[in-house]
Coordinates of C-alpha atoms in Angstrom, one line a residue:
Chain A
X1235 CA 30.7 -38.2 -17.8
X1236 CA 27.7 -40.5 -19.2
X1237 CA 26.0 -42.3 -16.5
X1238 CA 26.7 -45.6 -16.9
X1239 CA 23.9 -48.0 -15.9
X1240 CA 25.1 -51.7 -14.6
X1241 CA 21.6 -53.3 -15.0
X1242 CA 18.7 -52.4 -16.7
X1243 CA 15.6 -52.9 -14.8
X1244 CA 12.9 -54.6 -15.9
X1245 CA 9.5 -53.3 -16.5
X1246 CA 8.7 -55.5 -13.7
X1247 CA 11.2 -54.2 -11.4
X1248 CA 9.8 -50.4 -12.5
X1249 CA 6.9 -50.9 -11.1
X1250 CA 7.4 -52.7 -7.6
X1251 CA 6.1 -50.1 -5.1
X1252 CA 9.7 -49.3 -4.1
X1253 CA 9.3 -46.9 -7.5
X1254 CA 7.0 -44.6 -5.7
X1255 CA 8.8 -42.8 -2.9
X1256 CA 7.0 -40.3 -0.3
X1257 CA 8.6 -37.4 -0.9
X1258 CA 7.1 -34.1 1.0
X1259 CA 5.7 -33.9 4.4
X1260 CA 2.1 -32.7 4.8
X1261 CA 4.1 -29.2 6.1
X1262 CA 5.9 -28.6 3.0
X1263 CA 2.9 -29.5 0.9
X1264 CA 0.2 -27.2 2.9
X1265 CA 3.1 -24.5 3.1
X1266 CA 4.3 -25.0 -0.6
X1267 CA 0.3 -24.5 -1.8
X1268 CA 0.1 -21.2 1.0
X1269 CA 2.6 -19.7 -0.6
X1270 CA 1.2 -20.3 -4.4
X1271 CA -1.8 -18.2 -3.3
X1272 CA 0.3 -15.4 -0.9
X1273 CA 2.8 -14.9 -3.3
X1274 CA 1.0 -13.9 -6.4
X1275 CA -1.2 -11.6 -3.9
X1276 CA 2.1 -10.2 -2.5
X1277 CA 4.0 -9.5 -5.8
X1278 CA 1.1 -8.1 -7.6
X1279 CA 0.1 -5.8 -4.6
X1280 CA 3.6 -4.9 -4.3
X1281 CA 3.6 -3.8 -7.9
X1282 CA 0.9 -1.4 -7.3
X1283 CA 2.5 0.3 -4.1
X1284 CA 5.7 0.4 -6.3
X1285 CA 3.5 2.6 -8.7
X1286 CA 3.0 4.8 -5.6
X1287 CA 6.6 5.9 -5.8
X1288 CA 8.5 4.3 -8.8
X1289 CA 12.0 5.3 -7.1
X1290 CA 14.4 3.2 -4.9
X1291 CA 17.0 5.0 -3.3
X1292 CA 19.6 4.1 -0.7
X1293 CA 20.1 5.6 2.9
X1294 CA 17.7 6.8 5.8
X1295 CA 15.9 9.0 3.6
X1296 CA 14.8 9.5 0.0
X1297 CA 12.6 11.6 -2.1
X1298 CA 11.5 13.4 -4.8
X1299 CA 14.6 16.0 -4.7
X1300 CA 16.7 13.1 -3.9
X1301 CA 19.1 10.9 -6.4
X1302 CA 17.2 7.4 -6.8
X1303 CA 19.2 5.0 -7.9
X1304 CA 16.4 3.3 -9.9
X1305 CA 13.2 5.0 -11.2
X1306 CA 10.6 3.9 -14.0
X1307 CA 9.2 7.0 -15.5
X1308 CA 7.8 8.4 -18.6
X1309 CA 8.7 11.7 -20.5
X1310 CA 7.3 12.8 -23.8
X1311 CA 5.2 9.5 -24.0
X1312 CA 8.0 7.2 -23.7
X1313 CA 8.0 5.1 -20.8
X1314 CA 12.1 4.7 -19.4
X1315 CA 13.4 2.3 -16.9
X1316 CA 16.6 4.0 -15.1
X1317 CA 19.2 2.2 -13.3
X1318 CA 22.1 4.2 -12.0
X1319 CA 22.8 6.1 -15.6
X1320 CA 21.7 3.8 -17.6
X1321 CA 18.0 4.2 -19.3
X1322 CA 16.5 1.8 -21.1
X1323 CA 13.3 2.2 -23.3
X1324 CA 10.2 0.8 -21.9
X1325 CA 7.0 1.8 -24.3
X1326 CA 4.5 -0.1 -24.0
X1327 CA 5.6 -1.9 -20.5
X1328 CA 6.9 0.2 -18.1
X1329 CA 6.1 3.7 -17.0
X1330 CA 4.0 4.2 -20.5
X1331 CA 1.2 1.1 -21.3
X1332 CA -2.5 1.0 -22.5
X1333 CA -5.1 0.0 -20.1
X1334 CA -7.4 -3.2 -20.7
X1335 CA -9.8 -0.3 -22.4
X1336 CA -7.0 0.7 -24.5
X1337 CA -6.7 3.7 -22.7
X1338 CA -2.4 5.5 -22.4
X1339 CA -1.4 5.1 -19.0
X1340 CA 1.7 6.8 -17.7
X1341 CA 2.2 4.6 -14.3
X1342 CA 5.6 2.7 -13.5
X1343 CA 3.8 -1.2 -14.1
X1344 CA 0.2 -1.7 -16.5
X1345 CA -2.5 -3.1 -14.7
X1346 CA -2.3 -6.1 -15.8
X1347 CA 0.3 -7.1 -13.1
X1348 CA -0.6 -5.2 -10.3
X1349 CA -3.5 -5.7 -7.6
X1350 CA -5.8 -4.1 -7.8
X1351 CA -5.3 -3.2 -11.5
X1352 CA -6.6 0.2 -11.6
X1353 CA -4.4 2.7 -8.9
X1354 CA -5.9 2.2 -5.7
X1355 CA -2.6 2.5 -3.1
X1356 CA -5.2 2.0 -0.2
X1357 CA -6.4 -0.8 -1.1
X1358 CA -3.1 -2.1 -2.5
X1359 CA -1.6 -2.0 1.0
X1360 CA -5.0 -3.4 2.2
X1361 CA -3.6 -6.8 0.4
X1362 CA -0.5 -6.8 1.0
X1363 CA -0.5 -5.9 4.6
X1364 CA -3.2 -8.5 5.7
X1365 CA -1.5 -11.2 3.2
X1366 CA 2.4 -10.2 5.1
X1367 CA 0.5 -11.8 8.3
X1368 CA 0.3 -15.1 6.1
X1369 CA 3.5 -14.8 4.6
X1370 CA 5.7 -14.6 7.9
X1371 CA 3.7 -16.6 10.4
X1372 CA 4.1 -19.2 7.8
X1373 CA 8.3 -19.1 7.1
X1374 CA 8.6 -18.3 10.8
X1375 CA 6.2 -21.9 11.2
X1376 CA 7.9 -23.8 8.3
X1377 CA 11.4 -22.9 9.7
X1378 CA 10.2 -24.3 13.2
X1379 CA 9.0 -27.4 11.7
X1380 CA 11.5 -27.5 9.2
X1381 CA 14.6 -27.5 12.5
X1382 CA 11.8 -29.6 14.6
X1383 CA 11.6 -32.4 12.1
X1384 CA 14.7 -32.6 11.0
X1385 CA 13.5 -31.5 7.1
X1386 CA 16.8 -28.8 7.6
X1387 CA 19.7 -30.5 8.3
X1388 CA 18.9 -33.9 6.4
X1389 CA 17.2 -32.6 3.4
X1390 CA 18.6 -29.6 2.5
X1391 CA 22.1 -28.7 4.0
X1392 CA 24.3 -30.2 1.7
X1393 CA 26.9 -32.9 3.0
X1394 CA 30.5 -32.3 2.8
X1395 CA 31.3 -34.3 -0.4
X1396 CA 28.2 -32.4 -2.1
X1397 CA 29.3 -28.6 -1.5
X1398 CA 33.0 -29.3 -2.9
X1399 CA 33.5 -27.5 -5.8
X1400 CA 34.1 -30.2 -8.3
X1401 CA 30.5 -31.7 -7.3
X1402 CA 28.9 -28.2 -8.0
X1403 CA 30.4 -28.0 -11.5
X1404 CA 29.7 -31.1 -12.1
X1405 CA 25.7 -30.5 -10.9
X1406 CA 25.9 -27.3 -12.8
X1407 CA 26.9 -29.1 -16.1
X1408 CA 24.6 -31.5 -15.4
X1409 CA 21.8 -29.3 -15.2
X1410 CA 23.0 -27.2 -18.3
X1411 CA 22.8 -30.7 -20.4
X1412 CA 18.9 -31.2 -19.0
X1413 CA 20.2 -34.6 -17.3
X1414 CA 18.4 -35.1 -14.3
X1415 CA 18.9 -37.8 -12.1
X1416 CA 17.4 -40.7 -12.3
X1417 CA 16.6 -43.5 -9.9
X1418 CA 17.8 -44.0 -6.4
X1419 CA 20.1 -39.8 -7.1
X1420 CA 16.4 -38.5 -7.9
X1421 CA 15.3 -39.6 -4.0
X1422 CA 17.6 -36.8 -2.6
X1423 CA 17.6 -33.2 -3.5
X1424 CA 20.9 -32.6 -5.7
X1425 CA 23.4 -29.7 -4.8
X1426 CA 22.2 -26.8 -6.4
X1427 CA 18.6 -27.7 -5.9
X1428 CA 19.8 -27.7 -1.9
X1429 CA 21.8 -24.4 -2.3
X1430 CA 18.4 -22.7 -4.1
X1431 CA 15.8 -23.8 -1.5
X1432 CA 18.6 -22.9 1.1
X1433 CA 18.9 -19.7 -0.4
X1434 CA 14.9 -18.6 -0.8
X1435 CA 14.0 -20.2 3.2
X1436 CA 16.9 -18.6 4.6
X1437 CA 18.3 -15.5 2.5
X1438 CA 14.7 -14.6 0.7
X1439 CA 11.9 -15.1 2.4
X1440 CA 13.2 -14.0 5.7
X1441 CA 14.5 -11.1 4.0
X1442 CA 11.4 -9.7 2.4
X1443 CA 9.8 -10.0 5.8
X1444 CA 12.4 -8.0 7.7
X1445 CA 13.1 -5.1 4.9
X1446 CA 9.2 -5.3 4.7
X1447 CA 8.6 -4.9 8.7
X1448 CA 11.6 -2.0 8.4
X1449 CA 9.4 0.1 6.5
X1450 CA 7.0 0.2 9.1
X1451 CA 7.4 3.6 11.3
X1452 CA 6.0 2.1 14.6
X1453 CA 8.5 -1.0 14.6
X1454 CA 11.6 1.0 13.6
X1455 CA 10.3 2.4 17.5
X1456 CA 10.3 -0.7 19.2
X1457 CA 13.1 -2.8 17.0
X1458 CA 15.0 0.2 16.3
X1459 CA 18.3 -3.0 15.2
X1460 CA 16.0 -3.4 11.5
X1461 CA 17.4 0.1 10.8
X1462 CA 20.9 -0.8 11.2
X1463 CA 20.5 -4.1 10.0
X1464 CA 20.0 -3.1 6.2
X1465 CA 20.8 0.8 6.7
X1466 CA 17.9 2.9 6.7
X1467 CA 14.9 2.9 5.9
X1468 CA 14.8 3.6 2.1
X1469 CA 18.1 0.9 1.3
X1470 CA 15.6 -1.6 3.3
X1471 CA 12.6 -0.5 0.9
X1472 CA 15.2 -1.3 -2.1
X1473 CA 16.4 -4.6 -1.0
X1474 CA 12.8 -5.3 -0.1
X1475 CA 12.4 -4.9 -3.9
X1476 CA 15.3 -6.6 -4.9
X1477 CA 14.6 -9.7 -2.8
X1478 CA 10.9 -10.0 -4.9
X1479 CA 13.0 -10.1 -7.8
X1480 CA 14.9 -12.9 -6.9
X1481 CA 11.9 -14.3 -5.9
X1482 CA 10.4 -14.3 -9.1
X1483 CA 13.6 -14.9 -10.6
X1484 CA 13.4 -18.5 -8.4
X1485 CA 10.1 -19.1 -9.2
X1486 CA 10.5 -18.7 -12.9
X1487 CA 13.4 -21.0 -12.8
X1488 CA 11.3 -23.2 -10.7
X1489 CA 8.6 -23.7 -13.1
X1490 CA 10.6 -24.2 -15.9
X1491 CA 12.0 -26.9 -14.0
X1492 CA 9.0 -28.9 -13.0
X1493 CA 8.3 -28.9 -16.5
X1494 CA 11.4 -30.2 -17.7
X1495 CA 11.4 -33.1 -14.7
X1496 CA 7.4 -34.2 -15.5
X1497 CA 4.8 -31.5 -14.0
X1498 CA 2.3 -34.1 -13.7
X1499 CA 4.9 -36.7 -11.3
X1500 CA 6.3 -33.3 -9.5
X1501 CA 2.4 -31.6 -9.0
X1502 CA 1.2 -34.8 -7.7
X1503 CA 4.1 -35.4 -5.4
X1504 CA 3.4 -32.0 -3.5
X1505 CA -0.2 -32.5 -3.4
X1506 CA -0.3 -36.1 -2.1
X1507 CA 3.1 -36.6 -1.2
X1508 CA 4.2 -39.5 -3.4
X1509 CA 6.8 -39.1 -5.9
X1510 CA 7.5 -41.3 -8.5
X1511 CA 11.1 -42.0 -9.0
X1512 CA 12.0 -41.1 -12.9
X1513 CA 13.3 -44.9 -14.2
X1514 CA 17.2 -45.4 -14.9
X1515 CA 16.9 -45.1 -18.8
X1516 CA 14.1 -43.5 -20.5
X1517 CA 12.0 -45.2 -22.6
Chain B
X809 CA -3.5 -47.0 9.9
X810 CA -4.7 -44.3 12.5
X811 CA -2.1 -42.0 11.9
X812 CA -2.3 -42.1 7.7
X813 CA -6.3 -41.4 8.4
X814 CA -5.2 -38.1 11.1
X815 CA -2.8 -37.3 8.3
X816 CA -5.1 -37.6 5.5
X817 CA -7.8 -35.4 7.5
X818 CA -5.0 -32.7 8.3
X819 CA -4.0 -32.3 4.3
X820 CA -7.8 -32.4 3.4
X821 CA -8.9 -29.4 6.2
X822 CA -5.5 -27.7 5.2
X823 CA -6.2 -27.9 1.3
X824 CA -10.1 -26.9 2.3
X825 CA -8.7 -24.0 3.7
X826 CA -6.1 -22.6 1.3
X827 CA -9.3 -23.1 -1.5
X828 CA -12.1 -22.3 0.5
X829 CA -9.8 -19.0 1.0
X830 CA -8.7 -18.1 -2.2
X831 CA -12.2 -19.0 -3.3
X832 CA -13.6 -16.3 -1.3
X833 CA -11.0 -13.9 -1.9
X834 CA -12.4 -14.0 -5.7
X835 CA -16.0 -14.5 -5.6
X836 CA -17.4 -12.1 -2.2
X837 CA -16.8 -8.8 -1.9
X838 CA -18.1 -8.9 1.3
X839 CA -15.9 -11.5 2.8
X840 CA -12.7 -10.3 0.9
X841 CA -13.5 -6.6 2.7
X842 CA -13.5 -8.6 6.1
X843 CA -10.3 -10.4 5.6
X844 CA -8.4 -7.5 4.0
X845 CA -9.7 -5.4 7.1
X846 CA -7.9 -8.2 9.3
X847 CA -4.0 -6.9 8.9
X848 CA -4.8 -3.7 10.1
X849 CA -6.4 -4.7 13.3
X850 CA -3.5 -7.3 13.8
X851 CA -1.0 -4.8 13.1
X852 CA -2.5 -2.3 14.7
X853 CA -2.7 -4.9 18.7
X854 CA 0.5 -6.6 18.1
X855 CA 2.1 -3.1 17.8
X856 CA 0.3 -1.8 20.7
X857 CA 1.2 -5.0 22.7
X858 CA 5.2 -4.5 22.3
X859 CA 6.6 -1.4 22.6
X860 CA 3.7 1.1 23.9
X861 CA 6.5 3.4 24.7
X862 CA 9.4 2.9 22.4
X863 CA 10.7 5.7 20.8
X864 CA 11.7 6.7 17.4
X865 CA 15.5 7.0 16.2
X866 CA 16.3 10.6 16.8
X867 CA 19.1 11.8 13.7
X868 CA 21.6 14.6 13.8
X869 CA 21.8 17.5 11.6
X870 CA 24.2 15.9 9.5
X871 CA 21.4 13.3 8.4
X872 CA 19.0 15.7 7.7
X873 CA 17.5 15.9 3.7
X874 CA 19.0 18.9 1.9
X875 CA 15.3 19.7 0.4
X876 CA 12.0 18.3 2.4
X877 CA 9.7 18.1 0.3
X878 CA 6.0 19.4 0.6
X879 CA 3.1 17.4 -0.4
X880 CA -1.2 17.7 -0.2
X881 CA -2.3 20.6 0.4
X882 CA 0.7 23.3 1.1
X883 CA -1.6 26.6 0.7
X884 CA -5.3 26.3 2.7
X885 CA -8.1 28.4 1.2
X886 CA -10.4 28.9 3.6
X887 CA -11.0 32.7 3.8
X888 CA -10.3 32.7 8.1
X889 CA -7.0 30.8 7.3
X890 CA -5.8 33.3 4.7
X891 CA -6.9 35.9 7.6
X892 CA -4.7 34.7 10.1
X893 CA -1.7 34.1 7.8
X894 CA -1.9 37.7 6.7
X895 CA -1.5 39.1 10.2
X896 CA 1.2 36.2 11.1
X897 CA -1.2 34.3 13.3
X898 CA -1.0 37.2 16.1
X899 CA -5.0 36.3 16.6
X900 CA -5.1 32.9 16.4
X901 CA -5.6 30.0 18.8
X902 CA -5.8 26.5 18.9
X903 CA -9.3 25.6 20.4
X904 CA -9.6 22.6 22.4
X905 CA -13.0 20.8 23.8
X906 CA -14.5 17.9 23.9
X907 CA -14.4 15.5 26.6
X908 CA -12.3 17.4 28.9
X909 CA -12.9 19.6 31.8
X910 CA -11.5 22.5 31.1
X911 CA -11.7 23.3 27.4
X912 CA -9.2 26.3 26.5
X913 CA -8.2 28.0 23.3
X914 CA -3.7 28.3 23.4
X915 CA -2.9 31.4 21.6
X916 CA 0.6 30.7 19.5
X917 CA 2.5 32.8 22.3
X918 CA 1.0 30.4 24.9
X919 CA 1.7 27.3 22.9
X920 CA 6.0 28.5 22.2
X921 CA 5.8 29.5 26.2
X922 CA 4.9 25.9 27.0
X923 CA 7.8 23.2 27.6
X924 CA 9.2 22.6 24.6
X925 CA 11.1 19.4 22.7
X926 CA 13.1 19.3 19.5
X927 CA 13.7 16.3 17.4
X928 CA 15.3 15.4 14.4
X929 CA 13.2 12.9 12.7
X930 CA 12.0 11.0 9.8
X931 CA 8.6 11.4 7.9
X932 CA 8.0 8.5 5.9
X933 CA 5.3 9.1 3.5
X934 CA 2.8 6.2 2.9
X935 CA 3.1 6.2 -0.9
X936 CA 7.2 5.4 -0.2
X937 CA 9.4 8.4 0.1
X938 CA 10.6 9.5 3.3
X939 CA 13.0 13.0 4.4
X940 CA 14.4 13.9 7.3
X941 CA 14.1 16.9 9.5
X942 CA 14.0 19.0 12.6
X943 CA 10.9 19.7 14.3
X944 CA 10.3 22.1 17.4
X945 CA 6.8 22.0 19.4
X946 CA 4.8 21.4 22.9
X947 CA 4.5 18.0 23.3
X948 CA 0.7 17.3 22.8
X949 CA 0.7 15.9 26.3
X950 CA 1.3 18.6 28.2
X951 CA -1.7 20.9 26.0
X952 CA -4.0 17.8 26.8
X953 CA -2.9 18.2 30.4
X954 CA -3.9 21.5 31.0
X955 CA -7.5 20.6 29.5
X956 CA -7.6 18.0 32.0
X957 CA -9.7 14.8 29.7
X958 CA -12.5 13.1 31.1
X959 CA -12.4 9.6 31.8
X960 CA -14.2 8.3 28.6
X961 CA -12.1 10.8 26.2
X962 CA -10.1 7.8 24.2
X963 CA -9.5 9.4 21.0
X964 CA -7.6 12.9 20.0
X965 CA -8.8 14.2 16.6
X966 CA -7.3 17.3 15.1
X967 CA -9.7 19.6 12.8
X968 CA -7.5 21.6 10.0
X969 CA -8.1 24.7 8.0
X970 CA -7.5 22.6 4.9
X971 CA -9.4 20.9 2.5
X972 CA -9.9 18.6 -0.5
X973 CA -13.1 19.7 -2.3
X974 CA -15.5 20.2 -0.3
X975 CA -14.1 17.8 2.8
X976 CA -12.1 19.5 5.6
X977 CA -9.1 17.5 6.6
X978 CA -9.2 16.6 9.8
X979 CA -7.1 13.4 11.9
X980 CA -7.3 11.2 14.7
X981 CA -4.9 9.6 17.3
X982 CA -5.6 7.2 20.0
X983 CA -4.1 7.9 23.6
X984 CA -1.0 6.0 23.3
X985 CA 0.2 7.8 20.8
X986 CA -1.1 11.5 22.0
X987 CA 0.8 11.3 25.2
X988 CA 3.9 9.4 23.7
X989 CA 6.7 12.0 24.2
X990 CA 7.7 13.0 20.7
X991 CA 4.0 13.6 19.5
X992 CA 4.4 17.3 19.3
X993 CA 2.3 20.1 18.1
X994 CA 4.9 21.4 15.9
X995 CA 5.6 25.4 15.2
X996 CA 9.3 25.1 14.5
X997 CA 10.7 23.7 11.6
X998 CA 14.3 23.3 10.8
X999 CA 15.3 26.2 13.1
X1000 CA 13.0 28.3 11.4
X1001 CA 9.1 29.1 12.1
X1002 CA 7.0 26.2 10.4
X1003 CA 6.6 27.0 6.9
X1004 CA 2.8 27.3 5.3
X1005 CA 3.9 24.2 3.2
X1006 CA 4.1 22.3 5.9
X1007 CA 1.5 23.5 7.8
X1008 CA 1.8 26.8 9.6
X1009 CA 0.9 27.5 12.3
X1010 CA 0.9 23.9 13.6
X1011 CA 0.8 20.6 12.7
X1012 CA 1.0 17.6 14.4
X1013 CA 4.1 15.5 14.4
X1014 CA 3.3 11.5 15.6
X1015 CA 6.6 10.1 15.0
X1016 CA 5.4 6.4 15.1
X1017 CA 3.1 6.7 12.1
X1018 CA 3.1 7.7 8.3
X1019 CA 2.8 11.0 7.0
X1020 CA -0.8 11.3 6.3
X1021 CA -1.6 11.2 9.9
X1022 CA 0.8 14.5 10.6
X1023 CA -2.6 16.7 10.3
X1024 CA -1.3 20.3 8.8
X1025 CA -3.1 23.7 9.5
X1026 CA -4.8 22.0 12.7
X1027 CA -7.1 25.0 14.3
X1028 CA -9.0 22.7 16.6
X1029 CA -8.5 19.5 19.3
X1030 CA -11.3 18.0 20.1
X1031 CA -11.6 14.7 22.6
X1032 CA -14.4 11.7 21.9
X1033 CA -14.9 8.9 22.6
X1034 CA -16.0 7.1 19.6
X1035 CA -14.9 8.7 16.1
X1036 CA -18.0 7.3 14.3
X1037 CA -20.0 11.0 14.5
X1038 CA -17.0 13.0 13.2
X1039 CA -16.8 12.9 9.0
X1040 CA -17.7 9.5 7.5
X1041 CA -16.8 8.3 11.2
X1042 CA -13.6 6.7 9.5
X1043 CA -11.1 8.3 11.9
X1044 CA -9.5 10.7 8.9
X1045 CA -9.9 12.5 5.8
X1046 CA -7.9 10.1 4.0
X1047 CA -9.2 7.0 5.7
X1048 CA -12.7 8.6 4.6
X1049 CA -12.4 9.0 1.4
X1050 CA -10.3 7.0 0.1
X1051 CA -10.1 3.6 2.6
X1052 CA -7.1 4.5 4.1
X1053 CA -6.1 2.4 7.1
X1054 CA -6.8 4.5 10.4
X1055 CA -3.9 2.9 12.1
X1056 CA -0.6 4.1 9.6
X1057 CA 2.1 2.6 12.2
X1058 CA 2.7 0.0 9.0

């Protein structure tokens, strides 16, 4: 499957303007650097109300009498992360940790990851429930713009030849190899990039929003539909968890990927815009 | 050329913003205080401008939790509490004052002879559990409308027998949600008399909120107008002491 190049350009050619493509609207860029800041106050915070009540359960209702389905705990001094009936040790990490002053803690996640770090659930949802305002006026904005300007449907839906099944494999290779396109390919978001951000704007974001805004007591009142939706109100605080995980699960990938493709090309292109296109063969 | 310069501008304010922000966020205490204090009052007008009236799903018994839990303070010590629980609350009455014309203290008898509701609902407590269960009670209304409230009254706040310390508990509800029909004074629980754990004699059930503002042991309703002379003038015990939104619809 090697690429096979028909004419090498020139170091000339490599540098005509043509290389440098703009490659994110100012709404994606301003969005993109929003949600750099919300995100890491959202997840950290979220951490800490977690420590509130490390259980998830499923259902309408939940509590301590109640079967969770997932728990971080500690007994004896050994800090456990159940899931269903399996129990993994987590010493050190989860449910038992020491404290930046080396103190034993016995809370579900150290301090280190949670906002505040010391237990402060007041202040926790202080955070997170003024930073949620940020969070879903800007999906609800981006999506607008996003349909308005046509970023959507020419972007990111993939085209016919691009969702069949023998393009995805062959993307998915691709990727596993580390061979990113080069060129004129690199100008357009590939398959599984397109499936991903698809994914997060559509499936993700909008779901942490909606499990999130489910919680609340006053809206199950007047949008009573979130309830049935995701099926009470303790299986919508559990996918409300499960969605942050695939968040961070994307934006580890994510990272990991703008290293690989050239951080310093990819964080310049979503601060100014410009992009420039990685040459046919590598130097 | 124009429209690269608007462009440019837009992306420079935009970036200002998201840094001048987060920049603030880290270095003032003073203006991260004012913008974490923002969510609540957003939350608290957008969910007063949609819905005023909704109500909250009612469940059946087959949805009830097997075990509801109890949680804070499930035995008060104050020496006129243990009094009244001794001779099953046969003396005790639920003062009312404040801004209204007519204040009046409802014996228990009085209170179980007024129009009743029951509901089967869910308490969702703010650190993430929740339980369902069936609660029988005068809608607060119809106590406040025998007390007839003067015009300026705007806030409800409920003064228990329980306390942390040395702080009483005490709550406070605005309007809208006093007279919304299931917030009850509850003295039935799960077909039974409420339980001390949950706050014998009465305790206030406001559906559309989290479980700390379901005040427990409540002796005394009192009307104001402003809550800034009653406590730390935060609205709550909770909100008091430990910062605590006042508005727990979220």
């Amino acid at each position: 499957m090697s690429r096979t190049v028909t004419e090498t350009p020139t170091t000339a050619q490599a540098k005509t303007p043509r290389d440098v493509i703009y490659r994110h609207r100012l709404s994606t860029r301003l969005w993109h650097w929003t949600n750099v800041v919300t995100l890491v106050i959202m997840l950290m915070s979220g951490l800490m109300i977690f420590n509130a009540h490390p259980r998830l359960y499923w259902g309408q209702y939940g509590a301590n009498p109640d079967y969770a389905w997932l728990q971080i705990g500690s007994d004896e001094g050994e800090g456990y992360l159940r899931i269903g009936s399996a129990t993994v040790e987590t010493t050190g990490v989860l449910g038992v940790w020491r404290d930046g002053e080396g103190e034993l803690r016995s809370r579900a996640f150290p301090s280190w990851a949670t906002l505040p770090s010391g237990y402060n659930l007041a202040l926790a949802r202080q955070w997170h429930l003024t930073f949620a305002w940020v969070f879903a006026v800007g999906i609800f904005l981006y999506l607008l713009r996003s349909i308005w300007n046509r970023h959507l449907s020419r972007d990111l839906l993939p085209t016919r030849a691009e969702a069949t099944p023998r393009h995805v494999w062959k993307d998915v290779l691709d990727h596993l190899r580390l061979r990113f396109p080069k060129g004129e390919a690199a100008t357009r978001y590939n398959v599984l990039q397109k499936f991903t951000y698809l994914a997060v704007l559509l499936v993700l974001i909008p779901g942490m929003v909606l499990t999130g805004l489910t919680m609340s007591p006053n809206l199950n009142a007047s949008a009573t539909i979130l309830l049935d939706l995701f099926g009470g109100r303790q299986s919508a605080r559990s996918l409300h968890f499960i969605f942050a995980f695939g968040l961070v699960l994307f934006i580890v990938i994510h990272l990991v990927m703008v290293i690989l493709a050239g951080p310093l090309n990819e964080v310049r292109s979503m601060i100014t815009g410009h992009f420039r296109l990685p040459r046919e063969k590598d130097q | 050329m124009t429209r690269i310069t608007r462009r440019g501008l837009v992306a420079g304010l935009g970036y200002t913003a998201i840094a001048g922000t987060t920049g603030l966020l880290a270095a003032s205490p003073e203006a991260r205080a004012t913008i974490l204090q923002g969510g609540e009052a957003l939350s608290y007008r957008t969910h007063r401008l949609i819905g005023r009236d909704a109500l909250v799903r009612e469940y059946s018994e087959a949805d009830m939790s097997p075990d509801f839990r109890t949680n804070g303070n499930t035995m008060p010590q104050d020496d006129a509490y243990q009094r009244h629980l001794d001779n099953g609350f046969a003396d005790w009455a639920l003062q009312v004052d404040g801004l209204v014309a007519n204040p009046q203290a409802f014996p228990l008898d009085r209170l179980r002879s007024m129009p009743s509701r029951t509901q089967i609902t869910r308490h969702d407590c703010v650190e993430g559990w929740s339980a369902i269960g069936k609660w029988t009670g005068v809608p607060l209304s119809a106590v406040l409308e025998a007390v007839t409230p003067m015009p300026a009254a705007r806030y409800v706040v409920l003064h228990c027998a329980d306390s942390f310390g040395l702080a009483p508990y005490y709550e406070s509800i605005d309007f809208v949600d006093a007279y919304h029909p299931q917030t009850m004074l509850a003295y039935g629980m799960n077909d039974g008399p409420l339980p001390v754990g949950h706050g014998a004699p009465i305790r206030l059930r406001v559906e559309r909120q989290l479980g700390y503002k379901h005040a427990k042991f409540v002796m005394r309703l009192e009307l104001v107008e402003s809550l800034s002379a009653i406590g730390r003038g935060k609205g709550g015990f909770w909100e008091d002491n430990s910062g605590y939104e006042w508005y727990a619809g979220i």
